[in-house]
Steps between C-alpha positions, in 0.01 A plus 500: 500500500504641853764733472688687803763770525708427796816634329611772243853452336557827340825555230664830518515748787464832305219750541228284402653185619563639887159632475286227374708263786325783739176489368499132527604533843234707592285219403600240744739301209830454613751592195868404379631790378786423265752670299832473328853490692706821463791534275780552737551618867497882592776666702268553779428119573860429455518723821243330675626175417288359265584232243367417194381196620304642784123601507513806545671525179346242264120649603623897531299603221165329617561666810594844445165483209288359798595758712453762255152412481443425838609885578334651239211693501194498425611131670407178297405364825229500695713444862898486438446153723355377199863482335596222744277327220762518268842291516749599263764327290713461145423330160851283563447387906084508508334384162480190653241642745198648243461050513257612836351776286158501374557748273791636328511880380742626262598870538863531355627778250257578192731237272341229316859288516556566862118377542589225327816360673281600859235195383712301377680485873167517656404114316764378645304547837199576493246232558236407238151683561655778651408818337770756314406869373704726334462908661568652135326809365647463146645163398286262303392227800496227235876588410638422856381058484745380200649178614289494811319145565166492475386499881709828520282650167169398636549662822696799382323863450583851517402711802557873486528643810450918491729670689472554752337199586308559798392797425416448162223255403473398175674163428498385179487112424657408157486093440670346159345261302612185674412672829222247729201701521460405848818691559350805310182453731701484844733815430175712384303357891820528680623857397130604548433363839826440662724782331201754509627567117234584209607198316515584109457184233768634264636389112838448431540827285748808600569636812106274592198714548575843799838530301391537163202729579695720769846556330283584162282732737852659678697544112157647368517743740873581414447576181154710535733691771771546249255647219237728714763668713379374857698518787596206755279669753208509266519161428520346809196731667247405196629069523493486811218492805257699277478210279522279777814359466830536740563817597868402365293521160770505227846643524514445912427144431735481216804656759370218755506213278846626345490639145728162389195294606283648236798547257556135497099425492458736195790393321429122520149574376617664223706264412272211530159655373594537137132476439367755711366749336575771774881355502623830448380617849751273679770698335626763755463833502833700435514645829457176687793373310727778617342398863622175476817514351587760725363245784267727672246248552318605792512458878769191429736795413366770647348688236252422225214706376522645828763566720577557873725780613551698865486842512649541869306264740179489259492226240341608166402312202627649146295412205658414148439771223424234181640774298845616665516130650591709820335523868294758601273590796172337472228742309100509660307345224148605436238406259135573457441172500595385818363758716170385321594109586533601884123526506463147354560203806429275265750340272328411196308844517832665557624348167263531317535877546852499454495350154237736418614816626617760243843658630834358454473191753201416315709496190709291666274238594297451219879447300640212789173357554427477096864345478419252804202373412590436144767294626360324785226373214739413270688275749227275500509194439907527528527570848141404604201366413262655763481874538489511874857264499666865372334687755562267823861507385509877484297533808734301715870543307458884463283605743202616283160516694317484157684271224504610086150338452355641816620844425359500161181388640509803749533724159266329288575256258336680208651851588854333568470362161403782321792673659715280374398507170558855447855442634548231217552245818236264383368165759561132375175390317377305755431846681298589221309132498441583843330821454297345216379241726310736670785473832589830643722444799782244537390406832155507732374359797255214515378331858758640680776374250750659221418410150736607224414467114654178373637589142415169319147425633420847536321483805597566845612255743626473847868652631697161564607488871251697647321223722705556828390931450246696622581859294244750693480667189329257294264479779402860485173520295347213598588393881534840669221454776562894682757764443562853599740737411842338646372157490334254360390103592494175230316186553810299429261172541486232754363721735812714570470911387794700446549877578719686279657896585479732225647812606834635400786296631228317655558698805216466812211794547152514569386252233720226514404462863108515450644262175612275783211551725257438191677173405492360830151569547387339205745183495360453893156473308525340176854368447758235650778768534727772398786588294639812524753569208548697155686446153709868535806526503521525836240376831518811676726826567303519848291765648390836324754710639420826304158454703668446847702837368213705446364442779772543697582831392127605586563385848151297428653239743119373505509359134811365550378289801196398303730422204747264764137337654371394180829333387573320819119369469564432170857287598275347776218365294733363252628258802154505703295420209292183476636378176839451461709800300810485302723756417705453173785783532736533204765781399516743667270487853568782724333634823154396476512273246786286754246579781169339332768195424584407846137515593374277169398087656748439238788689289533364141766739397747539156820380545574823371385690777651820658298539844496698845444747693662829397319730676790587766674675164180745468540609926190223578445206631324252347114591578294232277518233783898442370643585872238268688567215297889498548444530862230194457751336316774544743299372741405173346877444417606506826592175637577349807880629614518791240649782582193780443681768402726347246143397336376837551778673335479320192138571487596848590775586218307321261242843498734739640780427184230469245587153373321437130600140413704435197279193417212288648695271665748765667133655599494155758851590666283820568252384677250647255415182334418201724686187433259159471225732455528740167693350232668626146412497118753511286293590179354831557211425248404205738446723783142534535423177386725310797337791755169374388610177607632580786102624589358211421759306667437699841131488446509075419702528854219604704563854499370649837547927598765549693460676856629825598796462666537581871817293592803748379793505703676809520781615687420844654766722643740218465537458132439911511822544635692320240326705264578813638844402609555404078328772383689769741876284344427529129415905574764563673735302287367699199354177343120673475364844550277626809177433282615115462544513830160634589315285257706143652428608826096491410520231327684288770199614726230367298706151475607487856095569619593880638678529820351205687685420806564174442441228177104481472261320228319715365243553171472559129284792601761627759719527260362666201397731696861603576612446160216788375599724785891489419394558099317799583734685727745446217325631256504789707906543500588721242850315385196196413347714256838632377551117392142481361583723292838425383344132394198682298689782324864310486414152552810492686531455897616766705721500783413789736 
């Protein structure tokens, strides 16, 4: 069956409800948003006139939840026009609607009754074939069908959203036993490739798969807390980004959930795992009782396991004391361990010497991991039958870079184990069949693919859902074709090569541009094209500032020149090349990393990506090629009849205000990505697969060099003069500082062509030349390197 999504009905406006309807609408689906009617009428609609048989009343609670989303932040949306995507209404007036739905999605209150009586109005519209899903993270799924018909049952299944869900990818998939297995089948390709989710095959056990194995991770915690004396502080520095996990790690991301959240998860587990053996752990601690009876349950009520407070203008955060239950000023926490983990970039190197070190956080590890991994191979098969199912849902529910399996692979499955067993935490058997098999790592790479030991064949065998990925990791031993020591290039087949930064925040020096230079060279010899893109967590934090710094402060104004040269050549080659180049920008992509974007054939960029050009906020310009192409752009959008300078001031403010879009597709209103030409994926493991495409797609094309540019149109003195004129308002109206004056005033020179006399077209070359020239007299202004600084010591901009 050929089946579309036009339309999303989604049941219940609350948190999840408002914020799936948004992440649907940043799809393209258009959604009917419903919800109940209120109770009565408030005083202040009785004042503005409103009945109880108006809409205003009948759909006030959709509204005022839609709105709540729509203003909160980080936003669910990609562009807050995408909520004209979603039309609102009431279970009484609009059930008759979810008839033009094409799927319905359930996302009322966590009770099975209320559930229930929701279906049993939704048959009495809904249209056969269409699908239903539940959005549950604890209620049995094949509870909620009773009395439901059988076209209802066989295209019925639960679908747990995390929240929140665009942020969040893991989506876990939870058919019954009358569920189609098409049905099962479309949710797992649609979440993938349309929602950009990491789509988890789940059972119909307790609180699913990332529930069960996160909640029992969290209460672990709790109670290792409550017996070895460790503070909140301590806690949350050795769960968090060491280990490669949020740097919320524990208690923050307890306070940001709300404490009731896991309160309600732990208790239901307890009370429907009789037959766990680690049951006990889902009993709370003593002290998170008191917590939540005495409803401090985190930012929700303002204080948690941490807790805001102002001390005159200055806002400090308290931490709890697990022993007084009162807040204190946050103590520095410092272990042995850790300062030795600094040295490691590597993950599975940095835990592995973590688990093995000998002070207290060492002690600490080897306890939660021994209790974790016990667990997580006990849980199978209940949750799970595959090993890597656990992990995914870890990975993309709690925001684990390495999942239970992976992490004991990091430590060694034989050392783990041997751990364990002097902690009396003993593995299921089939660890120990493993191990007797002569298999020594849960996972391992094979032809570029992820294999994971299957338990009942005991052999390895392909990750499910992988086809649509290319993982540069897997690719490491076997495809690298050149590397140095910020880069390195993959054969990723077909004929296309892909260059991948290594450096720390993948920021931009000396070898990521010969990186680029080298990967051009050889793709213009041996290969079809170029993809230029990484699996970190983010594409680029832009050029290597503390370089530009030193420098700077040695007044060697020569290197710095050199330094600008080679990374405009290297922005020019990647468009001027003779094989087509894409860019595939994700997270975060700052400075340089925006500037090698706009001059990629082709941008292939995450839908989660943060991009632009913040150099203005460092007392630059951009100097990477970034300020010629905005003024190339702004003269290709001119059309016949525009007003110039209107176009030129957007360009302008664009650089001057340090835009960073909030998404890919704001990163269009820009002007940063090109509409028609770059386009979006939603899955971010997908990435540099659909860039690959996109180079052979070019290259099929006819792919033919592009000239240099010669035809420019600039506007000389006359578009000078409105940047002068602005600048000279916002400084004398107090709205920027004599420095952000000085700095827009050379950058509107570069983009206005210098102080022609009169509109002129002029070249690529022209204007690099002026972009290099205002760089370097900046980096001779000492309030520049007064910012410089404050980013690399601080990593906070300074206003000066």
């Amino acid at each position: 069956m050929n089946r579309i999504i036009k339309k999303v009905a989604v049941l219940g406006s609350g948190i999840m409800g408002s914020r799936i309807a948004c992440h649907f609408a940043n799809i393209g689906v258009n959604v009917l948003l419903l919800d109940i009617v209120p109770k009565s009428i408030s005083d202040e609609e009785k004042k503005k006139g409103v009945t109880e048989d108006s809409q205003d009343f009948r759909n006030r609670i959709v509204n005022n939840s839609l709105q709540t989303a729509i203003r909160s932040s980080p936003s669910p949306l990609y562009k807050k026009s995408f909520a004209n995507r979603i039309t609102t209404g009431n279970f009484d007036d609009h059930m008759k609607l979810i008839a033009g739905c094409d799927w319905i999605i359930e996302v009322v209150i966590e009770n099975l009754e209320i559930k229930k009586s929701v279906f049993a109005l939704v048959e009495q519209h809904r249209k056969p074939g269409t699908l239903i899903t539940s959005n549950t993270s604890g209620i049995p799924i094949s509870a909620m069908t009773d009395d439901r018909t059988d076209d209802f049952k066989k295209h019925f299944c639960g679908t747990h959203f995390f929240n929140p869900p665009r942020y969040l990818r893991l989506l876990e998939i939870i058919p019954t036993l009358d569920t189609d297995p098409e049905v099962v089948a479309f949710l797992m390709h649609y979440g993938d490739l349309f929602l950009g989710k990491t789509t988890v095959l789940c059972k119909d056990t307790p609180a699913f798969i990332a529930n069960r194995i996160g909640v029992y991770s969290i209460l672990s915690l709790l109670h290792q807390v409550q017996q070895t004396g460790l503070t909140v502080e301590e806690v949350d520095k050795l769960t968090g980004v060491v280990l490669g996990r949020p740097k919320s790690a524990t208690f923050r991301t307890t306070d940001v959930v709300g404490l009731d959240t896991m309160v309600h998860v732990a208790n239901g587990l307890y009370a429907n795992c009789p037959n766990d053996p680690q049951r006990e752990t889902f009993k709370l601690p003593a002290f998170v009782e008191k917590l939540f009876n005495e409803k401090r349950l985190g930012d929700k009520t303002g204080s948690g396991f941490y807790k805001k407070t102002k001390e005159g203008n200055k806002t400090v955060i308290l931490a709890l004391d697990l022993k007084t239950l009162e807040y204190r000023p946050q103590q520095k926490v410092k272990f042995a361990a850790l300062d030795s983990a600094k040295q490691k970039e590597n993950l599975s190197e940095r835990t592995q010497l973590l688990f093995h070190a000998s002070d207290k956080a060492g002690e600490f590890y080897k306890e939660s991991f021994s209790n974790l991994f016990q667990y997580v191979s006990e849980r199978i098969p209940e949750t799970a039958d595959e090993i890597y199912k656990i992990d995914e849902a870890l990975k993309a529910g709690f925001g684990w870079e390495l999942g239970p399996f992976e992490t004991w692979d990091a430590i060694g499955l034989k050392a783990a184990v041997s751990e364990m067993e002097s902690r009396k935490k003993k593995p299921s058997s089939w660890v120990y069949e493993m191990i007797a098999s002569g298999s020594e790592t849960f996972y391992k790479i094979e032809n570029g693919r992820k294999m994971y030991y299957d338990i009942p064949t005991k052999s390895y065998l392909p990750v499910a859902g992988q086809d649509g990925f290319i993982i540069l990791d897997y690719l490491r031993k076997q495809n690298t074709i050149w590397k140095n020591a910020g880069t390195s290039l993959f054969d990723l087949g077909d004929g296309v090569i892909n260059l991948e930064f290594q450096t720390k925040m993948n920021t931009i020096g000396g070898e990521v541009l010969e990186g680029i230079n080298k990967a051009i060279d050889i793709a213009e010899k041996d290969f079809r094209g170029l993809v230029i893109g990484n699996d970190g967590p983010n594409f680029s934090a832009g050029a290597n500032l503390a370089m530009v710094f030193m420098f700077a402060v040695e007044q060697e104004f020569d290197e710095i020149d050199f330094a600008i040269r080679a990374f405009q050549k290297a922005s020019m080659r990647i468009r001027h090349s003779a094989i087509p180049v894409v860019v595939a920008p994700h997270g975060l992509t700052l400075g340089g990393g925006c500037e090698m974007s706009l001059h990629a054939d082709r941008v292939q960029a995450s839908a989660e990506t943060y991009i632009g050009l913040v150099e203005f906020g460092v007392g630059l310009i951009p100097g990477g090629g970034g300020s010629k192409e905005f003024t190339l752009r702004f003269s290709d959008a001119l059309k016949e009849g525009d007003i110039e300078l209107n176009e030129l001031k957007n360009r302008f403010l664009t650089i001057a205000t340090a835009k960073v879009s909030t998404s890919a597709e704001e990163a269009f209103d820009l002007g940063i990505l090109r509409k028609g030409t770059d386009a979006v994926t939603m899955n971010r493991n997908r990435l540099i697969a659909d860039a690959k495409s996109a180079v052979i797609e070019l290259a099929d094309a006819g792919y033919v060099q592009p000239p240099m540019r010669r035809d420019i149109r600039v506007l000389g003195k006359q578009g000078l003069g409105m940047v002068y004129a602005g600048a000279n308002s916002m400084f004398s109206g107090h709205y920027m500082s004599e420095h952000d004056k000085l700095i827009s005033e050379k950058l509107g020179y570069v983009m206005c062509g210098g102080d022609l006399s009169a509109p002129a077209m002029v070249s690529e070359e022209y204007l690099l030349d002026l972009e290099r020239e205002a760089f370097l007299s900046l980096c001779g202004e000492r309030k520049t390197l007064e910012r410089i600084q404050s980013i690399l010591t601080t990593g906070k901009p300074l206003r000066n």
